[in-house]
Amino acid sequence: MSELKWWETATIYQIYPRSFQDSNGDGIGDLPGISSRLEYIANLGVDAVWISPFYKSPQNDFGYDVSDYYEVNPEYGSLADFDNLLLGAHKLGLKVMIDIVPAHCSSEHPWFIESRKSKENDKADWFHWADPLPDGTAPTNWLSFFGGRAWTWEPRRQQYYLHNFLPSQPNLNFANKQVRHALKDVAKFWFDRGVDGFRLDAVHTINADRPPYIDNLPNPHYKVGPFPKDQQPFFRQLHDTAQLNQPAIQEFIQELRLVADAYDGNRFLMGELDSDNDNAIEVSKNFTASGRLHSTYNFDFLEWKGLDVSGIKAVINKAVDEFNGTGNISFAFSNHDVPRVATRQLTALKLHKGQAEAMQLMLLKLSVSLIGSTCIFQGEELGLEDVQDIPIDEMKDPWGIEFAPEFLGRDTCRTPMVWDSTESHCGFSTGNKTWLPISRNHFKMAALEAANKPKSIYCQFSEFLKWRKKQPAMISANDMTKPWGGEREIIFERRADKQNIRCMFDFYTLTAEFKEV
Ligand code: GLC
Ligand code: CA
């Protein structure tokens, strides 16, 4: 059996830089802050960190709107701070992944500023431009994830441009070779600096269409659900036949894979993608076909309303069907885009508040026991709850602001980390104000205290990760059985040549058991 690559079984700790650790008292987390907490992360026993975007950006979508792919946003530090972080992480044996946003950039990026000027300039074809329909309306019925139309009128150029997210996040045109080159150069720049991999943001929204663009069809499965998110018009359409997930994406992906492979064979490409009607696992197959991405960042456990036991089982079933024997899938129960597990899953599993800690620990163990890699989001190791009482005038996420108060968006999972419970800002910042408020409920879950309490989630999970690393069945072959078990039970086996481990998760007692069989 050939040896698995690091990323095929990795536990990856996701850092949201704005909310991790502030080092200069401005209330905003930064790169030197991350450097100062690397030991805490390494001691948890994870293999890698993935850092959400810290590039130069007007921060309309908090870094997912890049205005310079080669610079660090001044509020996060400098390139030298990044190099220092990389060195520190590598010294502790941690791989470093960073987020690249290929599909769109900021409307303040010089590429867009030039492109919008006229139909003739050098960058004229770098974005998706289209004439209005004869009645003056947008070229297609496409909607933006964040509300409103996916087309915005640009008076200078007298055309519409495409943006799947905010109007200040124009979609790059991947039909244009120069665009693909430009993004590959970005990847090279960071690989050359020493990063071990990328999380590629929203690859399913990369677009290489040319006019005329075609309309999305209505979604026949759409029904108004009990959740405010279900009621957003975006979900009334099917996107995969027109707006998203288009075959041309693979052309760029294949080119990028060649870039990664030209290094030492250890650079990892993990693409974030989604699809219509919970089809992400099937779509991922195509994205991870030979010569494409190493792995896709799977959305199925990130269901906004959480999953009950049968829902979790169904995801595992599908993953085994499609990906058994490979490390080409990455799971996550939590990230910077969905409500936190300790709240979301508590409701979905019909548990009570006192059970949150046990549930969080069990789900962490479950997710790292599956084939492939697992991303855990900062604060999951503490069992932080979602913060749903941020006053509307202190909300920052444009998606939440658009749909509040019914839908709160993503600030609820992005509040700053709590490091200790002594100071007013819990060791996150020495300033007067933090960019998002820190929840009082989090005070008692402070990270540095948890790291010293043997019964804390942090310590128990850390012990588990260290045990896991010594079990061939868990880390040397990506082989597992289909899950089985009663209504509130998930059981499966991980299998290697010389060891089988039965992994049992009991959703009554909220305990996990692992037995050699
Ligand atoms: C991804 C990111 C999200 C961002 C969006 C647009 O889904 O995770 O935070 O808003 O892409 O870049
Ligand atoms: Ca700062």
mmCIF file of C-alpha atoms in Angstrom, residues 168-514:
data_model
loop_
_atom_site.group_PDB
_atom_site.id
_atom_site.type_symbol
_atom_site.label_atom_id
_atom_site.label_comp_id
_atom_site.label_asym_id
_atom_site.label_seq_id
_atom_site.Cartn_x
_atom_site.Cartn_y
_atom_site.Cartn_z
ATOM 1 C CA SER A 168 -18.647 44.591 -4.848
ATOM 2 C CA GLN A 169 -17.499 41.030 -5.697
ATOM 3 C CA PRO A 170 -17.509 40.943 -9.529
ATOM 4 C CA ASN A 171 -17.030 37.494 -11.059
ATOM 5 C CA LEU A 172 -13.835 36.989 -13.018
ATOM 6 C CA ASN A 173 -14.159 35.629 -16.539
ATOM 7 C CA PHE A 174 -12.415 32.259 -16.679
ATOM 8 C CA ALA A 175 -12.982 31.950 -20.407
ATOM 9 C CA ASN A 176 -10.119 34.430 -20.617
ATOM 10 C CA LYS A 177 -6.733 32.762 -20.551
ATOM 11 C CA GLN A 178 -5.076 35.779 -18.966
ATOM 12 C CA VAL A 179 -7.431 35.523 -16.010
ATOM 13 C CA ARG A 180 -6.556 31.877 -15.499
ATOM 14 C CA HIS A 181 -2.881 32.797 -15.727
ATOM 15 C CA ALA A 182 -3.253 35.586 -13.228
ATOM 16 C CA LEU A 183 -4.826 33.269 -10.664
ATOM 17 C CA LYS A 184 -2.189 30.606 -11.250
ATOM 18 C CA ASP A 185 0.481 33.223 -10.632
ATOM 19 C CA VAL A 186 -1.180 34.012 -7.327
ATOM 20 C CA ALA A 187 -1.014 30.330 -6.370
ATOM 21 C CA LYS A 188 2.672 30.174 -7.323
ATOM 22 C CA PHE A 189 3.484 33.257 -5.271
ATOM 23 C CA TRP A 190 2.099 31.663 -2.098
ATOM 24 C CA PHE A 191 3.441 28.184 -2.829
ATOM 25 C CA ASP A 192 6.860 29.777 -3.314
ATOM 26 C CA ARG A 193 6.532 31.390 0.116
ATOM 27 C CA GLY A 194 5.976 27.920 1.515
ATOM 28 C CA VAL A 195 2.255 27.403 2.032
ATOM 29 C CA ASP A 196 1.238 23.757 2.036
ATOM 30 C CA GLY A 197 -2.134 24.100 0.423
ATOM 31 C CA PHE A 198 -5.149 26.138 -0.496
ATOM 32 C CA ARG A 199 -8.751 26.101 0.363
ATOM 33 C CA LEU A 200 -10.223 27.368 -2.890
ATOM 34 C CA ASP A 201 -13.215 29.492 -2.177
ATOM 35 C CA ALA A 202 -16.528 28.781 -3.896
ATOM 36 C CA VAL A 203 -15.089 27.006 -6.953
ATOM 37 C CA HIS A 204 -18.578 26.107 -8.156
ATOM 38 C CA THR A 205 -19.187 29.808 -8.761
ATOM 39 C CA ILE A 206 -16.278 30.152 -11.192
ATOM 40 C CA ASN A 207 -17.802 31.125 -14.500
ATOM 41 C CA ALA A 208 -16.462 30.838 -18.045
ATOM 42 C CA ASP A 209 -19.633 31.602 -19.985
ATOM 43 C CA ARG A 210 -19.921 34.021 -22.858
ATOM 44 C CA PRO A 211 -23.075 35.904 -23.812
ATOM 45 C CA PRO A 212 -25.820 34.989 -24.360
ATOM 46 C CA TYR A 213 -26.139 33.647 -20.834
ATOM 47 C CA ILE A 214 -29.077 31.352 -20.125
ATOM 48 C CA ASP A 215 -31.739 31.618 -17.440
ATOM 49 C CA ASN A 216 -31.853 29.389 -14.375
ATOM 50 C CA LEU A 217 -34.862 27.080 -14.180
ATOM 51 C CA PRO A 218 -37.240 27.132 -11.224
ATOM 52 C CA ASN A 219 -36.387 24.580 -8.518
ATOM 53 C CA PRO A 220 -39.186 21.991 -8.499
ATOM 54 C CA HIS A 221 -38.108 20.822 -5.024
ATOM 55 C CA TYR A 222 -38.377 24.260 -3.506
ATOM 56 C CA LYS A 223 -40.719 24.535 -0.592
ATOM 57 C CA VAL A 224 -41.033 27.262 1.959
ATOM 58 C CA GLY A 225 -39.465 25.739 5.039
ATOM 59 C CA PRO A 226 -39.608 26.814 8.670
ATOM 60 C CA PHE A 227 -36.184 28.464 8.456
ATOM 61 C CA PRO A 228 -35.664 32.034 7.305
ATOM 62 C CA LYS A 229 -32.855 30.882 5.031
ATOM 63 C CA ASP A 230 -35.242 28.558 3.168
ATOM 64 C CA GLN A 231 -37.368 31.535 2.268
ATOM 65 C CA GLN A 232 -34.679 33.383 0.367
ATOM 66 C CA PRO A 233 -35.525 33.665 -3.340
ATOM 67 C CA PHE A 234 -32.110 32.324 -4.368
ATOM 68 C CA PHE A 235 -33.237 28.832 -3.378
ATOM 69 C CA ARG A 236 -36.262 28.962 -5.678
ATOM 70 C CA GLN A 237 -33.987 28.405 -8.646
ATOM 71 C CA LEU A 238 -31.884 25.515 -9.913
ATOM 72 C CA HIS A 239 -28.396 26.803 -10.617
ATOM 73 C CA ASP A 240 -26.428 23.851 -11.905
ATOM 74 C CA THR A 241 -27.670 24.032 -15.482
ATOM 75 C CA ALA A 242 -26.710 27.671 -15.977
ATOM 76 C CA GLN A 243 -25.289 29.938 -13.282
ATOM 77 C CA LEU A 244 -23.112 27.529 -11.277
ATOM 78 C CA ASN A 245 -21.127 24.303 -11.495
ATOM 79 C CA GLN A 246 -20.362 24.675 -15.180
ATOM 80 C CA PRO A 247 -18.050 22.162 -16.937
ATOM 81 C CA ALA A 248 -15.559 24.886 -17.943
ATOM 82 C CA ILE A 249 -14.530 25.232 -14.282
ATOM 83 C CA GLN A 250 -12.557 22.012 -14.653
ATOM 84 C CA GLU A 251 -10.286 23.552 -17.233
ATOM 85 C CA PHE A 252 -8.943 26.009 -14.682
ATOM 86 C CA ILE A 253 -8.838 23.359 -11.959
ATOM 87 C CA GLN A 254 -6.720 21.083 -14.143
ATOM 88 C CA GLU A 255 -4.306 23.882 -14.914
ATOM 89 C CA LEU A 256 -4.051 24.723 -11.239
ATOM 90 C CA ARG A 257 -3.393 21.110 -10.329
ATOM 91 C CA LEU A 258 -0.406 21.132 -12.653
ATOM 92 C CA VAL A 259 0.875 24.177 -10.807
ATOM 93 C CA ALA A 260 0.556 22.396 -7.448
ATOM 94 C CA ASP A 261 2.134 19.193 -8.744
ATOM 95 C CA ALA A 262 5.166 21.088 -10.011
ATOM 96 C CA TYR A 263 6.207 21.534 -6.367
ATOM 97 C CA ASP A 264 7.127 18.651 -4.098
ATOM 98 C CA GLY A 265 4.004 16.552 -4.477
ATOM 99 C CA ASN A 266 2.819 17.618 -1.052
ATOM 100 C CA ARG A 267 0.805 20.734 -1.890
ATOM 101 C CA PHE A 268 -2.875 20.318 -1.284
ATOM 102 C CA LEU A 269 -5.839 21.747 -3.209
ATOM 103 C CA MET A 270 -9.165 21.606 -1.424
ATOM 104 C CA GLY A 271 -12.088 23.208 -3.246
ATOM 105 C CA GLU A 272 -15.145 24.550 -1.528
ATOM 106 C CA LEU A 273 -18.272 23.774 -3.500
ATOM 107 C CA ASP A 274 -21.963 23.251 -3.195
ATOM 108 C CA SER A 275 -24.739 22.246 -5.526
ATOM 109 C CA ASP A 276 -28.502 22.233 -5.882
ATOM 110 C CA ASN A 277 -30.630 20.058 -3.616
ATOM 111 C CA ASP A 278 -27.876 18.607 -1.383
ATOM 112 C CA ASN A 279 -26.047 17.021 -4.256
ATOM 113 C CA ALA A 280 -22.592 18.201 -3.233
ATOM 114 C CA ILE A 281 -21.101 14.746 -2.692
ATOM 115 C CA GLU A 282 -22.031 13.627 -6.218
ATOM 116 C CA VAL A 283 -20.724 16.855 -7.714
ATOM 117 C CA SER A 284 -17.501 16.489 -5.727
ATOM 118 C CA LYS A 285 -16.702 13.304 -7.601
ATOM 119 C CA ASN A 286 -16.301 15.256 -10.788
ATOM 120 C CA PHE A 287 -14.163 17.910 -9.115
ATOM 121 C CA THR A 288 -11.801 15.277 -7.711
ATOM 122 C CA ALA A 289 -11.452 13.177 -10.860
ATOM 123 C CA SER A 290 -7.879 12.423 -11.851
ATOM 124 C CA GLY A 291 -5.815 15.548 -12.492
ATOM 125 C CA ARG A 292 -8.248 17.856 -10.689
ATOM 126 C CA LEU A 293 -8.609 18.810 -7.012
ATOM 127 C CA HIS A 294 -7.179 16.609 -4.267
ATOM 128 C CA SER A 295 -10.290 17.070 -2.231
ATOM 129 C CA THR A 296 -13.496 18.997 -1.935
ATOM 130 C CA TYR A 297 -14.730 20.769 1.109
ATOM 131 C CA ASN A 298 -18.054 19.100 1.686
ATOM 132 C CA PHE A 299 -21.150 20.990 2.788
ATOM 133 C CA ASP A 300 -23.398 18.156 3.855
ATOM 134 C CA PHE A 301 -22.689 18.369 7.602
ATOM 135 C CA LEU A 302 -22.935 22.161 7.430
ATOM 136 C CA GLU A 303 -26.686 22.106 6.919
ATOM 137 C CA TRP A 304 -27.903 25.444 8.304
ATOM 138 C CA LYS A 305 -30.626 23.854 10.424
ATOM 139 C CA GLY A 306 -28.422 20.964 11.570
ATOM 140 C CA LEU A 307 -28.985 17.237 11.034
ATOM 141 C CA ASP A 308 -30.686 14.571 13.100
ATOM 142 C CA VAL A 309 -29.066 11.161 13.556
ATOM 143 C CA SER A 310 -30.552 9.730 10.380
ATOM 144 C CA GLY A 311 -29.411 12.817 8.476
ATOM 145 C CA ILE A 312 -25.839 12.365 9.715
ATOM 146 C CA LYS A 313 -25.978 8.693 8.824
ATOM 147 C CA ALA A 314 -27.237 9.489 5.343
ATOM 148 C CA VAL A 315 -24.276 11.793 4.701
ATOM 149 C CA ILE A 316 -21.816 9.140 5.882
ATOM 150 C CA ASN A 317 -23.546 6.561 3.699
ATOM 151 C CA LYS A 318 -23.255 8.723 0.630
ATOM 152 C CA ALA A 319 -19.634 9.584 1.388
ATOM 153 C CA VAL A 320 -18.757 5.890 1.674
ATOM 154 C CA ASP A 321 -20.590 5.161 -1.586
ATOM 155 C CA GLU A 322 -18.712 7.814 -3.486
ATOM 156 C CA PHE A 323 -15.358 8.182 -1.743
ATOM 157 C CA ASN A 324 -14.447 5.017 0.118
ATOM 158 C CA GLY A 325 -10.813 4.108 -0.353
ATOM 159 C CA THR A 326 -9.807 7.696 -1.036
ATOM 160 C CA GLY A 327 -8.851 10.774 0.944
ATOM 161 C CA ASN A 328 -10.560 13.054 -1.538
ATOM 162 C CA ILE A 329 -13.214 14.409 0.760
ATOM 163 C CA SER A 330 -13.040 16.944 3.574
ATOM 164 C CA PHE A 331 -15.729 17.155 6.213
ATOM 165 C CA ALA A 332 -16.720 20.031 8.476
ATOM 166 C CA PHE A 333 -19.484 20.450 11.009
ATOM 167 C CA SER A 334 -18.702 24.099 11.500
ATOM 168 C CA ASN A 335 -17.152 27.094 9.787
ATOM 169 C CA HIS A 336 -17.383 30.867 9.479
ATOM 170 C CA ASP A 337 -20.547 30.635 7.353
ATOM 171 C CA VAL A 338 -23.012 28.675 9.500
ATOM 172 C CA PRO A 339 -24.374 28.841 13.063
ATOM 173 C CA ARG A 340 -22.148 27.070 15.575
ATOM 174 C CA VAL A 341 -22.511 23.335 16.251
ATOM 175 C CA ALA A 342 -23.148 23.687 19.990
ATOM 176 C CA THR A 343 -26.366 25.525 19.137
ATOM 177 C CA ARG A 344 -27.368 24.296 15.691
ATOM 178 C CA GLN A 345 -26.849 20.589 16.331
ATOM 179 C CA LEU A 346 -28.287 20.782 19.824
ATOM 180 C CA THR A 347 -31.626 21.798 18.349
ATOM 181 C CA ALA A 348 -31.458 19.344 15.460
ATOM 182 C CA LEU A 349 -30.705 16.442 17.806
ATOM 183 C CA LYS A 350 -33.386 17.610 20.259
ATOM 184 C CA LEU A 351 -30.977 17.820 23.191
ATOM 185 C CA HIS A 352 -30.949 20.214 26.127
ATOM 186 C CA LYS A 353 -28.394 22.862 27.011
ATOM 187 C CA GLY A 354 -26.647 20.753 29.641
ATOM 188 C CA GLN A 355 -25.757 18.240 26.946
ATOM 189 C CA ALA A 356 -24.009 20.659 24.602
ATOM 190 C CA GLU A 357 -20.489 19.876 25.760
ATOM 191 C CA ALA A 358 -20.822 16.102 25.481
ATOM 192 C CA MET A 359 -22.467 16.464 22.078
ATOM 193 C CA GLN A 360 -19.716 18.752 20.786
ATOM 194 C CA LEU A 361 -16.971 16.373 21.881
ATOM 195 C CA MET A 362 -18.738 13.388 20.364
ATOM 196 C CA LEU A 363 -19.305 15.126 17.023
ATOM 197 C CA LEU A 364 -15.658 16.203 16.902
ATOM 198 C CA LYS A 365 -14.596 12.602 17.438
ATOM 199 C CA LEU A 366 -17.084 11.398 14.854
ATOM 200 C CA SER A 367 -15.915 13.791 12.183
ATOM 201 C CA VAL A 368 -12.234 12.905 12.545
ATOM 202 C CA SER A 369 -13.069 9.195 12.496
ATOM 203 C CA LEU A 370 -14.362 9.311 8.934
ATOM 204 C CA ILE A 371 -12.357 8.772 5.763
ATOM 205 C CA GLY A 372 -10.625 11.846 4.353
ATOM 206 C CA SER A 373 -9.741 15.054 6.153
ATOM 207 C CA THR A 374 -11.739 17.122 8.608
ATOM 208 C CA CYS A 375 -11.862 20.841 9.188
ATOM 209 C CA ILE A 376 -12.751 22.080 12.628
ATOM 210 C CA PHE A 377 -13.555 25.717 13.243
ATOM 211 C CA GLN A 378 -11.899 27.804 15.956
ATOM 212 C CA GLY A 379 -13.934 27.528 19.141
ATOM 213 C CA GLU A 380 -15.428 24.118 18.384
ATOM 214 C CA GLU A 381 -12.774 22.659 20.677
ATOM 215 C CA LEU A 382 -14.299 24.814 23.425
ATOM 216 C CA GLY A 383 -17.928 24.119 22.596
ATOM 217 C CA LEU A 384 -18.644 27.799 21.955
ATOM 218 C CA GLU A 385 -22.316 28.507 21.364
ATOM 219 C CA ASP A 386 -23.689 30.562 18.522
ATOM 220 C CA VAL A 387 -24.134 34.226 19.497
ATOM 221 C CA GLN A 388 -27.623 35.196 18.419
ATOM 222 C CA ASP A 389 -28.161 38.351 20.433
ATOM 223 C CA ILE A 390 -25.898 40.786 18.598
ATOM 224 C CA PRO A 391 -27.819 44.079 18.328
ATOM 225 C CA ILE A 392 -28.782 44.821 14.714
ATOM 226 C CA ASP A 393 -26.754 48.021 14.681
ATOM 227 C CA GLU A 394 -23.624 46.073 15.640
ATOM 228 C CA MET A 395 -24.067 43.392 12.976
ATOM 229 C CA LYS A 396 -21.340 43.285 10.332
ATOM 230 C CA ASP A 397 -22.183 40.510 7.867
ATOM 231 C CA PRO A 398 -23.798 42.005 4.749
ATOM 232 C CA TRP A 399 -25.904 38.861 4.272
ATOM 233 C CA GLY A 400 -27.305 39.139 7.801
ATOM 234 C CA ILE A 401 -27.864 42.866 7.458
ATOM 235 C CA GLU A 402 -29.858 42.250 4.248
ATOM 236 C CA PHE A 403 -32.241 39.736 5.812
ATOM 237 C CA ALA A 404 -32.312 40.627 9.548
ATOM 238 C CA PRO A 405 -34.125 40.326 11.871
ATOM 239 C CA GLU A 406 -35.580 37.057 10.510
ATOM 240 C CA PHE A 407 -32.203 35.810 9.320
ATOM 241 C CA LEU A 408 -29.089 36.739 11.264
ATOM 242 C CA GLY A 409 -26.422 35.796 8.745
ATOM 243 C CA ARG A 410 -22.958 34.780 9.849
ATOM 244 C CA ASP A 411 -21.865 37.142 12.604
ATOM 245 C CA THR A 412 -23.254 34.667 15.102
ATOM 246 C CA CYS A 413 -20.329 32.267 14.600
ATOM 247 C CA ARG A 414 -17.691 34.936 13.983
ATOM 248 C CA THR A 415 -17.442 36.613 17.371
ATOM 249 C CA PRO A 416 -13.913 36.792 18.808
ATOM 250 C CA MET A 417 -12.255 33.870 20.593
ATOM 251 C CA VAL A 418 -12.156 33.902 24.381
ATOM 252 C CA TRP A 419 -8.692 33.153 25.729
ATOM 253 C CA ASP A 420 -9.135 33.871 29.436
ATOM 254 C CA SER A 421 -11.990 35.014 31.595
ATOM 255 C CA THR A 422 -10.239 37.723 33.540
ATOM 256 C CA GLU A 423 -10.109 40.797 31.330
ATOM 257 C CA SER A 424 -12.994 42.615 29.699
ATOM 258 C CA HIS A 425 -12.075 41.303 26.268
ATOM 259 C CA CYS A 426 -11.079 37.842 27.448
ATOM 260 C CA GLY A 427 -7.510 37.939 26.234
ATOM 261 C CA PHE A 428 -8.622 38.579 22.665
ATOM 262 C CA SER A 429 -7.768 42.260 22.686
ATOM 263 C CA THR A 430 -6.431 44.949 24.973
ATOM 264 C CA GLY A 431 -8.394 47.654 23.130
ATOM 265 C CA ASN A 432 -11.636 49.351 24.119
ATOM 266 C CA LYS A 433 -13.842 47.698 21.563
ATOM 267 C CA THR A 434 -13.770 44.514 19.508
ATOM 268 C CA TRP A 435 -15.020 44.412 15.906
ATOM 269 C CA LEU A 436 -17.892 42.126 16.927
ATOM 270 C CA PRO A 437 -18.996 41.887 20.553
ATOM 271 C CA ILE A 438 -17.762 39.001 22.697
ATOM 272 C CA SER A 439 -20.536 36.957 24.242
ATOM 273 C CA ARG A 440 -20.739 36.828 28.041
ATOM 274 C CA ASN A 441 -21.808 33.193 27.677
ATOM 275 C CA HIS A 442 -18.392 32.433 26.252
ATOM 276 C CA PHE A 443 -16.463 33.794 29.242
ATOM 277 C CA LYS A 444 -16.691 30.516 31.120
ATOM 278 C CA MET A 445 -15.311 28.588 28.135
ATOM 279 C CA ALA A 446 -11.986 30.402 27.836
ATOM 280 C CA ALA A 447 -9.426 28.587 25.721
ATOM 281 C CA LEU A 448 -6.345 28.800 27.916
ATOM 282 C CA GLU A 449 -8.310 27.583 30.902
ATOM 283 C CA ALA A 450 -9.820 24.710 28.907
ATOM 284 C CA ALA A 451 -6.348 23.695 27.770
ATOM 285 C CA ASN A 452 -5.463 23.119 31.440
ATOM 286 C CA LYS A 453 -8.598 21.297 32.551
ATOM 287 C CA PRO A 454 -8.329 17.539 31.942
ATOM 288 C CA LYS A 455 -12.080 17.100 31.509
ATOM 289 C CA SER A 456 -12.515 19.955 29.031
ATOM 290 C CA ILE A 457 -13.496 19.315 25.412
ATOM 291 C CA TYR A 458 -10.095 20.650 24.381
ATOM 292 C CA CYS A 459 -8.168 18.159 26.519
ATOM 293 C CA GLN A 460 -10.352 15.167 25.774
ATOM 294 C CA PHE A 461 -10.318 15.878 22.069
ATOM 295 C CA SER A 462 -6.583 16.444 22.161
ATOM 296 C CA GLU A 463 -6.093 13.085 23.852
ATOM 297 C CA PHE A 464 -8.300 11.502 21.222
ATOM 298 C CA LEU A 465 -6.373 13.050 18.325
ATOM 299 C CA LYS A 466 -3.123 11.762 19.785
ATOM 300 C CA TRP A 467 -4.607 8.258 20.149
ATOM 301 C CA ARG A 468 -6.013 8.413 16.604
ATOM 302 C CA LYS A 469 -2.588 9.134 15.152
ATOM 303 C CA LYS A 470 -1.317 5.824 16.499
ATOM 304 C CA GLN A 471 -4.101 3.687 15.008
ATOM 305 C CA PRO A 472 -3.292 2.342 11.546
ATOM 306 C CA ALA A 473 -6.997 1.807 10.829
ATOM 307 C CA MET A 474 -7.706 5.485 11.403
ATOM 308 C CA ILE A 475 -4.801 6.954 9.503
ATOM 309 C CA SER A 476 -3.149 4.566 7.124
ATOM 310 C CA ALA A 477 -5.968 3.399 4.883
ATOM 311 C CA ASN A 478 -9.027 5.339 3.898
ATOM 312 C CA ASP A 479 -11.312 2.371 4.172
ATOM 313 C CA MET A 480 -14.538 2.283 6.136
ATOM 314 C CA THR A 481 -17.801 0.375 6.248
ATOM 315 C CA LYS A 482 -21.250 1.813 5.773
ATOM 316 C CA PRO A 483 -22.732 3.088 9.023
ATOM 317 C CA TRP A 484 -25.300 1.041 10.925
ATOM 318 C CA GLY A 485 -27.028 1.094 14.314
ATOM 319 C CA GLY A 486 -30.328 1.984 15.991
ATOM 320 C CA GLU A 487 -32.265 5.210 15.839
ATOM 321 C CA ARG A 488 -29.851 7.141 18.051
ATOM 322 C CA GLU A 489 -26.700 5.277 17.219
ATOM 323 C CA ILE A 490 -24.032 5.440 14.515
ATOM 324 C CA ILE A 491 -21.581 2.579 14.173
ATOM 325 C CA PHE A 492 -18.983 1.971 11.492
ATOM 326 C CA GLU A 493 -15.615 0.347 11.116
ATOM 327 C CA ARG A 494 -12.361 1.742 9.901
ATOM 328 C CA ARG A 495 -10.162 -0.877 8.306
ATOM 329 C CA ALA A 496 -6.488 -1.277 7.543
ATOM 330 C CA ASP A 497 -4.381 -4.332 6.716
ATOM 331 C CA LYS A 498 -3.516 -5.140 10.293
ATOM 332 C CA GLN A 499 -6.236 -3.443 12.282
ATOM 333 C CA ASN A 500 -9.987 -2.898 12.285
ATOM 334 C CA ILE A 501 -11.544 -0.397 14.638
ATOM 335 C CA ARG A 502 -15.221 -0.239 15.389
ATOM 336 C CA CYS A 503 -16.304 3.364 16.034
ATOM 337 C CA MET A 504 -19.542 3.661 18.007
ATOM 338 C CA PHE A 505 -21.428 6.869 18.716
ATOM 339 C CA ASP A 506 -24.339 6.743 21.126
ATOM 340 C CA PHE A 507 -26.661 9.725 20.759
ATOM 341 C CA TYR A 508 -28.529 8.914 24.013
ATOM 342 C CA THR A 509 -25.509 8.971 26.292
ATOM 343 C CA LEU A 510 -23.506 11.213 23.923
ATOM 344 C CA THR A 511 -20.459 9.023 24.213
ATOM 345 C CA ALA A 512 -18.090 7.580 21.680
ATOM 346 C CA GLU A 513 -16.421 4.204 21.981
ATOM 347 C CA PHE A 514 -13.624 2.703 19.874
#
